[in-house]
Short mmCIF file of C-alpha atoms in Angstrom, two decimals:
data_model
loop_
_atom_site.label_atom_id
_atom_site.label_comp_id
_atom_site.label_asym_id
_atom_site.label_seq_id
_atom_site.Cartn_x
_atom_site.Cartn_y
_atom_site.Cartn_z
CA UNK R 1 -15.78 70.02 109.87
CA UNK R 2 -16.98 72.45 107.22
CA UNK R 3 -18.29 76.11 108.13
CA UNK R 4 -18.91 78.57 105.80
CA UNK R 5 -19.74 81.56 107.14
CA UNK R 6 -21.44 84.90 106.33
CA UNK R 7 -21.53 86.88 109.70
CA UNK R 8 -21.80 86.21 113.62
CA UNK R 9 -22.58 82.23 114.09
CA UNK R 10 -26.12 81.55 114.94
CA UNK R 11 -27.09 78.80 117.81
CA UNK R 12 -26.72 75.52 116.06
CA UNK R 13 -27.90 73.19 118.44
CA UNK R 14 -31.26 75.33 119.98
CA UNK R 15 -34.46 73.61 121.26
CA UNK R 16 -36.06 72.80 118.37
CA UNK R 17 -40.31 73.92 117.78
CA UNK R 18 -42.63 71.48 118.46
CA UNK R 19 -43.35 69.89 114.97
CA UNK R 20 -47.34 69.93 114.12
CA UNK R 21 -46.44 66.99 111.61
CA UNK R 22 -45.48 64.94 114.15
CA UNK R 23 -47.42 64.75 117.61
CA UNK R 24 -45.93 62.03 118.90
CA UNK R 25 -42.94 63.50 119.13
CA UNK R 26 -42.51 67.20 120.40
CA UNK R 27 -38.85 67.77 119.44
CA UNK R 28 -39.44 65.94 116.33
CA UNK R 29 -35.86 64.44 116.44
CA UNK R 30 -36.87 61.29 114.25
CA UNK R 31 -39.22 62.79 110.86
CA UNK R 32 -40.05 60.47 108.55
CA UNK R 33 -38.47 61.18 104.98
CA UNK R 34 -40.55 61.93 102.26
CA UNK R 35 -39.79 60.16 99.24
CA UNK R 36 -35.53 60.48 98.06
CA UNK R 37 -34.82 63.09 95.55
CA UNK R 38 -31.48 63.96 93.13
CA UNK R 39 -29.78 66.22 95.43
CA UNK R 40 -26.21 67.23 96.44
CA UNK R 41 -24.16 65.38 93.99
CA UNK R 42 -20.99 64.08 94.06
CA UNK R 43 -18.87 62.94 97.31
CA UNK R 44 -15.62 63.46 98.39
CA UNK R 45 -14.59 64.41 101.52
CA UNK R 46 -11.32 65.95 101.13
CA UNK R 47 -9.61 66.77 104.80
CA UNK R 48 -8.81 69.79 105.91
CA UNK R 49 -10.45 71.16 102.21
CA UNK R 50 -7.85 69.60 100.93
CA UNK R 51 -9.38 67.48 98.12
CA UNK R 52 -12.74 68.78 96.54
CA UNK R 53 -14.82 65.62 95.37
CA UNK R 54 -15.14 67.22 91.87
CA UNK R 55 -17.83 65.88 89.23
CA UNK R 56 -20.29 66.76 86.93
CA UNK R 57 -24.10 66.96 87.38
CA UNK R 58 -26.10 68.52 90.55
CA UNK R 59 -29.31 67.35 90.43
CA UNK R 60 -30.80 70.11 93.07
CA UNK R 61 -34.23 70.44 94.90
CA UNK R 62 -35.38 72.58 92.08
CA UNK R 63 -34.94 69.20 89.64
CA UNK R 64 -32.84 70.56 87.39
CA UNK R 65 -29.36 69.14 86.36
CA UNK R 66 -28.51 65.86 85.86
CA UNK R 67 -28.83 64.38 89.41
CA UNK R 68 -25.63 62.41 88.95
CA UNK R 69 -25.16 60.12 92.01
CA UNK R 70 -28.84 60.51 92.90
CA UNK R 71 -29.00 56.80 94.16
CA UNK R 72 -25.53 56.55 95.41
CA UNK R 73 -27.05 56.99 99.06
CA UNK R 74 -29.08 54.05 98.92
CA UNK R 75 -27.89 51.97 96.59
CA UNK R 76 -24.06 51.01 97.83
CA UNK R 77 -25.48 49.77 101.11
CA UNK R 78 -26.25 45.95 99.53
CA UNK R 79 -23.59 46.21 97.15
CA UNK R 80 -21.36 46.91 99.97
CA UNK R 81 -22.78 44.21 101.64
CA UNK R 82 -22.31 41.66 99.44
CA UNK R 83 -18.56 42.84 98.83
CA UNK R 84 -17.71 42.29 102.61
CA UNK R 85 -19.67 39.40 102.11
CA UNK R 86 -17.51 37.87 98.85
CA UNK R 87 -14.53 39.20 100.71
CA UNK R 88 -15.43 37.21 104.07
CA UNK R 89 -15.72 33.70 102.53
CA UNK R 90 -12.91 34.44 100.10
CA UNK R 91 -10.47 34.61 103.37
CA UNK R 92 -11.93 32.18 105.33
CA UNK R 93 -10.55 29.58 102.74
CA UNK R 94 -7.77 31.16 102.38
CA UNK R 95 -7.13 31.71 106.21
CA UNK R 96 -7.44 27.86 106.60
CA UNK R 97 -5.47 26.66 103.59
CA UNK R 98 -2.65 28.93 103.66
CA UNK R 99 -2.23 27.29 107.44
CA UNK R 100 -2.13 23.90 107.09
CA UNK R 101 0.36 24.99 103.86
CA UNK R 102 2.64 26.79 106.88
CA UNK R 103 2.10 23.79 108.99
CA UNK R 104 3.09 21.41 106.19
CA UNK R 105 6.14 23.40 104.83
CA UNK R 106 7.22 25.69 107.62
CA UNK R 107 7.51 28.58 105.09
CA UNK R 108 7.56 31.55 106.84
CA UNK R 109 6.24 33.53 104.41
CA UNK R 110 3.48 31.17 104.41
CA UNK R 111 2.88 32.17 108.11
CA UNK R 112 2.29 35.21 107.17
CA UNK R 113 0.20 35.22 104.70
CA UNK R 114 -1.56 32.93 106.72
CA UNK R 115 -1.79 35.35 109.38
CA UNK R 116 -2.49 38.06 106.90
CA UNK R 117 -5.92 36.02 105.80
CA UNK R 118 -7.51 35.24 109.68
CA UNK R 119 -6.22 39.03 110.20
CA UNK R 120 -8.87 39.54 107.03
CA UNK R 121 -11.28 37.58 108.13
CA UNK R 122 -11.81 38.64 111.27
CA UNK R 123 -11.91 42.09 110.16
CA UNK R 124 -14.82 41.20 107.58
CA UNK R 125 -16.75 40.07 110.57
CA UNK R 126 -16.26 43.24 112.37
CA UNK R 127 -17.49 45.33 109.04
CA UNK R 128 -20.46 42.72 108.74
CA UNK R 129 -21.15 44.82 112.06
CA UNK R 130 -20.17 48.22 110.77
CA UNK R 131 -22.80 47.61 108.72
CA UNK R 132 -25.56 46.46 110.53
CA UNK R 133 -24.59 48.93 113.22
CA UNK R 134 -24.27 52.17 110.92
CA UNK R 135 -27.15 51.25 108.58
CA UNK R 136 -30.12 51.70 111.87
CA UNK R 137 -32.47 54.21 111.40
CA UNK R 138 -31.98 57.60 113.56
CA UNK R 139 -34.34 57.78 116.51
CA UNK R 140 -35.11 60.21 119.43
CA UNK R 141 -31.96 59.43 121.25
CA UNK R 142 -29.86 59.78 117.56
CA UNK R 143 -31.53 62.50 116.00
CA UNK R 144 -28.46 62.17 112.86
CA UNK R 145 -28.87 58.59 112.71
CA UNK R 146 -26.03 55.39 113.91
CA UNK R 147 -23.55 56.26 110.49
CA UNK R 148 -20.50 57.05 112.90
CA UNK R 149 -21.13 53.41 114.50
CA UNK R 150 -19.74 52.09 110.78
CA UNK R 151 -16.40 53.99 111.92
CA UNK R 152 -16.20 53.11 115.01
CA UNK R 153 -16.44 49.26 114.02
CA UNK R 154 -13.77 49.71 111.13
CA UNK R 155 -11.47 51.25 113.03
CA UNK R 156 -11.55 47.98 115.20
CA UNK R 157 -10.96 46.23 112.21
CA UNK R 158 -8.46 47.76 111.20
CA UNK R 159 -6.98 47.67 114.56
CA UNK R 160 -7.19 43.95 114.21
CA UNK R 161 -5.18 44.04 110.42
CA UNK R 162 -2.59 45.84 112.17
CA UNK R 163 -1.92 43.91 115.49
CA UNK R 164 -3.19 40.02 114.51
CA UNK R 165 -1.36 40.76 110.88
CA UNK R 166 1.44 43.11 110.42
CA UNK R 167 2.67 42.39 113.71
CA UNK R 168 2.41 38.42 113.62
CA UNK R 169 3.97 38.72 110.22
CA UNK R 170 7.13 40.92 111.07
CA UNK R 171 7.96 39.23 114.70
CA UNK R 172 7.75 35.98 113.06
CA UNK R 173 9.75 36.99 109.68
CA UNK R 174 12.69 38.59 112.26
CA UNK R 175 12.52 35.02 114.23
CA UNK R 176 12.97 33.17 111.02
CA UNK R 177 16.18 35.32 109.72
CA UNK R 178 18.63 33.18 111.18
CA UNK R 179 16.66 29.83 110.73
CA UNK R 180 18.11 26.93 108.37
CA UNK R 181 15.35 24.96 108.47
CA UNK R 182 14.69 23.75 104.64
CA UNK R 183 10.73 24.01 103.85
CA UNK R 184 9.34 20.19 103.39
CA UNK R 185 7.76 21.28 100.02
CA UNK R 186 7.78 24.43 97.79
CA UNK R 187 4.46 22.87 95.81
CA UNK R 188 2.39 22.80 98.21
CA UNK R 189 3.44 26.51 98.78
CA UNK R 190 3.07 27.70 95.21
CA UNK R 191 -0.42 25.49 94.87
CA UNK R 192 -2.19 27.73 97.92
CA UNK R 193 -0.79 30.93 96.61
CA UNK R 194 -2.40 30.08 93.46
CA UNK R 195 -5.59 29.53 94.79
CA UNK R 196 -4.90 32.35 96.91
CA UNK R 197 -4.84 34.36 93.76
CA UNK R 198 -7.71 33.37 92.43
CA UNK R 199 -10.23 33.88 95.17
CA UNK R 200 -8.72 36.87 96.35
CA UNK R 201 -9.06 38.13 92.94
CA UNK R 202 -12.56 37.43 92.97
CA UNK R 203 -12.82 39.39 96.00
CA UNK R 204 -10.76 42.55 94.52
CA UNK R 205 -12.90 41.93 91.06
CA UNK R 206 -16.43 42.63 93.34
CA UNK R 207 -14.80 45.85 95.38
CA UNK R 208 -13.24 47.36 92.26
CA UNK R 209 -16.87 46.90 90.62
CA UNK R 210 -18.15 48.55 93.61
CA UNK R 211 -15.80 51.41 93.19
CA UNK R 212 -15.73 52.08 89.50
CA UNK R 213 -19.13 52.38 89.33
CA UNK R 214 -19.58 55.15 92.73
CA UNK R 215 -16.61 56.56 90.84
CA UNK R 216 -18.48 57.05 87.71
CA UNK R 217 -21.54 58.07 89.12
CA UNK R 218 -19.35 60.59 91.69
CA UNK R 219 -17.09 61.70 88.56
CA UNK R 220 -14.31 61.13 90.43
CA UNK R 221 -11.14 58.70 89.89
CA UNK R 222 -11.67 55.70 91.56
CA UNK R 223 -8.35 55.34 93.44
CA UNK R 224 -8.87 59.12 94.74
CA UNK R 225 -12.62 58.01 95.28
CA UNK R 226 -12.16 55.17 97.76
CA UNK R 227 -9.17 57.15 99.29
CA UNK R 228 -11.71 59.83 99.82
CA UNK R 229 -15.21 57.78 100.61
CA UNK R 230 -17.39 58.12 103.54
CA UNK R 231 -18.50 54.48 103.01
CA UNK R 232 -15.20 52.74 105.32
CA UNK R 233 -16.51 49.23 105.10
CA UNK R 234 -15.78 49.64 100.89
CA UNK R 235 -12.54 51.26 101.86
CA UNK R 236 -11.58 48.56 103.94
CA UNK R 237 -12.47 45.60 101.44
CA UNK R 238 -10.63 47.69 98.68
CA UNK R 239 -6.97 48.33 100.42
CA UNK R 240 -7.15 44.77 102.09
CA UNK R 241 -7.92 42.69 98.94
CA UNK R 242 -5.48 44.96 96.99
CA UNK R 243 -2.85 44.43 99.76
CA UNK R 244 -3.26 40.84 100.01
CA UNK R 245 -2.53 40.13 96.09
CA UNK R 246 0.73 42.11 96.96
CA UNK R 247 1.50 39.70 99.77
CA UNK R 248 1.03 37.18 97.74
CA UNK R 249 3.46 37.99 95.39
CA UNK R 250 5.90 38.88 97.82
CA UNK R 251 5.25 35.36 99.20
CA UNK R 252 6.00 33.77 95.94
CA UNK R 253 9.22 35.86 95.81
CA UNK R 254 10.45 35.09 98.96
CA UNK R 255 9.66 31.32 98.51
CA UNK R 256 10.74 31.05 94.48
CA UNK R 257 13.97 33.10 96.18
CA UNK R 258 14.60 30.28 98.68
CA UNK R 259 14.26 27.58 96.21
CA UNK R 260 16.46 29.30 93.92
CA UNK R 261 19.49 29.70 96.51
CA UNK R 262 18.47 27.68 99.17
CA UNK R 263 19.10 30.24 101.76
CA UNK R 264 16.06 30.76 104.55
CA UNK R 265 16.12 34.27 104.73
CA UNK R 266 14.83 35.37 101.62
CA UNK R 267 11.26 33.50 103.15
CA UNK R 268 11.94 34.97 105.97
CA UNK R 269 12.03 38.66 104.68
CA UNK R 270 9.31 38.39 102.32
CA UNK R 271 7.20 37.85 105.91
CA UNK R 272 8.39 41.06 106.74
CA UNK R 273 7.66 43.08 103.77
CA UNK R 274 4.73 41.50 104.19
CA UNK R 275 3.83 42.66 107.95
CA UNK R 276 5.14 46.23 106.86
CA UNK R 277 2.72 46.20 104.25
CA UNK R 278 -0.05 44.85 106.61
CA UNK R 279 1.40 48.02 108.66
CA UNK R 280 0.81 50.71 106.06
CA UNK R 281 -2.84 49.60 105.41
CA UNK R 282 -3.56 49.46 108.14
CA UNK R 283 -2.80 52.84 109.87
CA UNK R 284 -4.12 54.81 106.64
CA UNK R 285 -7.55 52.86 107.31
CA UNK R 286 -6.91 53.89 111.17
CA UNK R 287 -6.67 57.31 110.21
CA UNK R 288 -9.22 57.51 107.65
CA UNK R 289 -12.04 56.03 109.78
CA UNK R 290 -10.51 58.77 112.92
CA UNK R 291 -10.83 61.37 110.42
CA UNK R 292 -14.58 61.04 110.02
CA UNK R 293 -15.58 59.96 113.68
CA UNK R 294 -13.69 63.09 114.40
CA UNK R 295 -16.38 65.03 112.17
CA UNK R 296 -14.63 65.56 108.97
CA UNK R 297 -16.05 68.27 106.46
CA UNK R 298 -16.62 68.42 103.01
CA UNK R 299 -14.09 69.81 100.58
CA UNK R 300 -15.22 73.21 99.00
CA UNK R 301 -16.69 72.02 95.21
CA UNK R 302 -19.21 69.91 97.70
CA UNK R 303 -19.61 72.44 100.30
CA UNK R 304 -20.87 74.83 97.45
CA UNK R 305 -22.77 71.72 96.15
CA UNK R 306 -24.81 71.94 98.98
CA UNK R 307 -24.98 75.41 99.31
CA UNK R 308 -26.12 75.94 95.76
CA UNK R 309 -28.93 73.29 96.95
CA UNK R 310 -30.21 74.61 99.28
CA UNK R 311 -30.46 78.04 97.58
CA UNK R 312 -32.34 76.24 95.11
CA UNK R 313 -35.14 75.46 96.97
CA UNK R 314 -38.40 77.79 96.98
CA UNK R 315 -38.56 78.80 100.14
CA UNK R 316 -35.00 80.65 100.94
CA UNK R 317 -34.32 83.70 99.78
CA UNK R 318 -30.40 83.66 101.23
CA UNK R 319 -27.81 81.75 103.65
CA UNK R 320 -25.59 83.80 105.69
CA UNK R 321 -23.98 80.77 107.60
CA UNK R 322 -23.49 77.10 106.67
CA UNK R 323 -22.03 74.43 108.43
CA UNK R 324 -21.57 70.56 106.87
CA UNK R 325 -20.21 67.56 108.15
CA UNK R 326 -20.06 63.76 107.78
CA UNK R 327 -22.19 61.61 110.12
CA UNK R 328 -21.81 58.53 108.66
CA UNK R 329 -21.30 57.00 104.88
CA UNK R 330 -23.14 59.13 102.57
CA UNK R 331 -24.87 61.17 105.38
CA UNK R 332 -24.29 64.87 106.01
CA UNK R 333 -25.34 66.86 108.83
CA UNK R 334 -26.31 70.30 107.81
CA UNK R 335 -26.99 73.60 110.33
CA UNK R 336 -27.62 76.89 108.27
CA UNK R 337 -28.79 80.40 109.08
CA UNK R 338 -31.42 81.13 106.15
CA UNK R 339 -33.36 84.47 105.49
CA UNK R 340 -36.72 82.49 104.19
CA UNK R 341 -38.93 84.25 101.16
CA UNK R 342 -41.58 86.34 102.43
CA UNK R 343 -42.29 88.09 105.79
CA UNK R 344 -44.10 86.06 108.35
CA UNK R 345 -45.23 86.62 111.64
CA UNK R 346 -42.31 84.71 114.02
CA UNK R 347 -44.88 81.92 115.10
CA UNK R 348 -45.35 81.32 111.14
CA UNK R 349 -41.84 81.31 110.72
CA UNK R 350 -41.14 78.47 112.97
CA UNK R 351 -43.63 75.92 111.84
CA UNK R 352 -42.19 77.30 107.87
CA UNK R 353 -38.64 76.18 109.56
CA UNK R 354 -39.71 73.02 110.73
CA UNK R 355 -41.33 72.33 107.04
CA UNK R 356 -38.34 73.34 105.47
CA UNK R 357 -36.25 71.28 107.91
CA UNK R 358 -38.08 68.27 106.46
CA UNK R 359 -37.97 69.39 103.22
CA UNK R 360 -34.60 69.67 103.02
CA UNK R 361 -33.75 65.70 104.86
CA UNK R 362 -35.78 64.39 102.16
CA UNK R 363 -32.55 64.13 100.03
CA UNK R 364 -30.80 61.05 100.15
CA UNK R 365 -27.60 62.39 101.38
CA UNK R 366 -29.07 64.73 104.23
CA UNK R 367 -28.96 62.77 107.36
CA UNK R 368 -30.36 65.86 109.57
CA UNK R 369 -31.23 69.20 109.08
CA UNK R 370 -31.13 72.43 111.46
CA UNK R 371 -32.30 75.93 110.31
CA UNK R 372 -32.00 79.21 112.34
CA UNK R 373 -33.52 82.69 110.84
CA UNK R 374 -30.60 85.09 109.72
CA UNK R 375 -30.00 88.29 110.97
CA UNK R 376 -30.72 91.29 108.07
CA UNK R 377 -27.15 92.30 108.88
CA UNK R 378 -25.34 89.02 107.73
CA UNK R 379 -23.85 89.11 104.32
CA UNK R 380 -25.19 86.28 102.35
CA UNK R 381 -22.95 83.57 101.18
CA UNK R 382 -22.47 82.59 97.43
CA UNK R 383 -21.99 78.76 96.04
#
């Protein structure tokens, strides 16, 4: 999580003012946006502050700047779609050629690549549910919206990549070391793992598109960008697809390696640098997707991103605290002590809070807003 702060910590969570916008709904926990506008710019979440999300471009409230990244909110969630989608179908072929190929030639590299595509598979399935799950509107009983649900799903899926993949790969690969079993045919091997190359080629082709262009439009590198991303279901499709051309060379090795001497093993341990890869993969997308259901912050160029956005707009004068934090892909949850322009009476202050409140969500990025008044005391905090 990301706090910033100026002075003594104001109540975050307080009962909120009845909002005369809304009668339906006294707390008000579920505003309607207003149409999107530029705001915050570019993403990058950067634990612990470590990494900064730098780029170019802020498009603020006051609509000046470039508004780089302006549509990055909105427009990734059907492009990630359709890349779990492409990814999905891609492995389902692959999933059921690559086992009748292990059944045919009792390759046990083959077995694991098999196991390495219904591991994918599966794990498509469960993002297909990431995000439908994370992509709900907030309501009064989520007032910041469904965006961790996306984690919580991933992790599962990556969960699955880990024990129906690495682990089937490795056990089997260690089973197979002393075996002298001779495989019935190395063509039908190398035919699958071209295919294999192909279609999961197409799939990496779609999620590199994906992620060059947020890249671009974040200023960011893409490998440090989908390292970095709050969107896990683009994450996943990336480091899977990219893993699985790796397996399949190793495959290849392992079974060109066999052919070549006629000794087992070398099929045997290409299984388990395959399941070790699997492995890796797997726990960084574990602890990536942790990471954010565990709230994690923004790094400090997007921290002062925000900030400097919220300064921009009309009504504050000054921010003495700030706190920012990731409640799902793209969507930040944003509690700040302001000192508002003017000097209302207190019950003209709170409706001006709730405005501003609302205001304020209207950016694409902004998944909920809560403003307390700062105390004259409090030093004021600088972008």
């Amino acid at each position: 999580m990301s706090d910033t702060r100026g002075g003594p910590e104001p109540v975050a969570h307080r009962a909120r003012p009845a909002d005369p916008a809304d009668p339906a709904d006294p707390a008000g926990p579920a505003r309607a946006r207003g149409p999107a506008r530029s705001g915050i710019g570019p993403e990058g979440s950067g634990a612990g502050g470590e990494h900064d999300g730098s780029g170019e471009g802020s498009g603020e409230w006051s609509g000046e700047g470039s508004g780089e990244g302006s549509g990055e909110g909105e427009g990734s969630g059907g492009e990630s779609l359709l890349t779990v989608v492409v990814a999905l179908v891609a492995n389902a072929l692959l999933a059921l050629a690559k086992s009748v190929a292990a059944v045919v030639t009792g390759s046990a590299a083959m077995v694991a690549e098999a196991a390495h595509s219904w591991a994918d598979t599966g794990n498509e399935v469960f993002l297909l549910v990431a995000e439908r799950s994370g992509g709900r509107p907030r309501d009064a009983e989520h007032p910041r919206g469904y965006g961790r649900a996306t984690y919580v799903w991933s992790l599962v899926a990556a969960f699955g990549l880990f024990s129906a993949g690495a682990v089937v790969s490795v056990w089997h690969g260690v089973t197979q070391l002393g075996s002298t079993e001779e495989e019935a045919s190395f063509v039908v091997n190398y035919v699958v793992l071209g295919v294999a190359l192909v279609l999961e080629g197409t799939s990496f082709v779609q999620a590199s598109r994906q992620v060059g262009g947020d890249a671009r439009r974040w200023g960011v590198h893409p490998l440090r960008y989908v390292a970095e991303t709050s969107n896990p279901t683009l994450r996943a499709v990336f480091f899977e697809d990219a893993s699985a051309l790796v397996g399949i060379v190793l495959a290849a090795a392992g079974i060109g390696l066999h052919q070549l001497t006629g000794d087992p093993v070398w099929d045997a341990l290409a299984s388990i640098a395959i399941g070790v890869l699997l492995a890796v993969v797997a726990v960084f997308l574990m602890r990536r997707n942790m990471a954010y259901l565990l709230g994690e912050g923004l790094g400090p160029q997007l921290q002062a991103r925000v900030l400097r956005s919220l300064l921009a707009h009309p009504q504050i004068e000054r921010i003495t605290y700030l706190h920012v934090e990731y409640v799902g892909p793209q969507r930040l949850f944003v509690v700040a002590a302001v000192d508002l322009v003017g000097d209302d009476a207190e019950s003209a202050l709170a409706v001006r809070l709730r405005g501003l409140e609302a205001d304020v969500e209207q950016d694409p990025m902004i998944e909920d807003a809560v403003l307390t008044l700062a105390l004259p005391a409090e030093a004021s905090l600088a972008p």
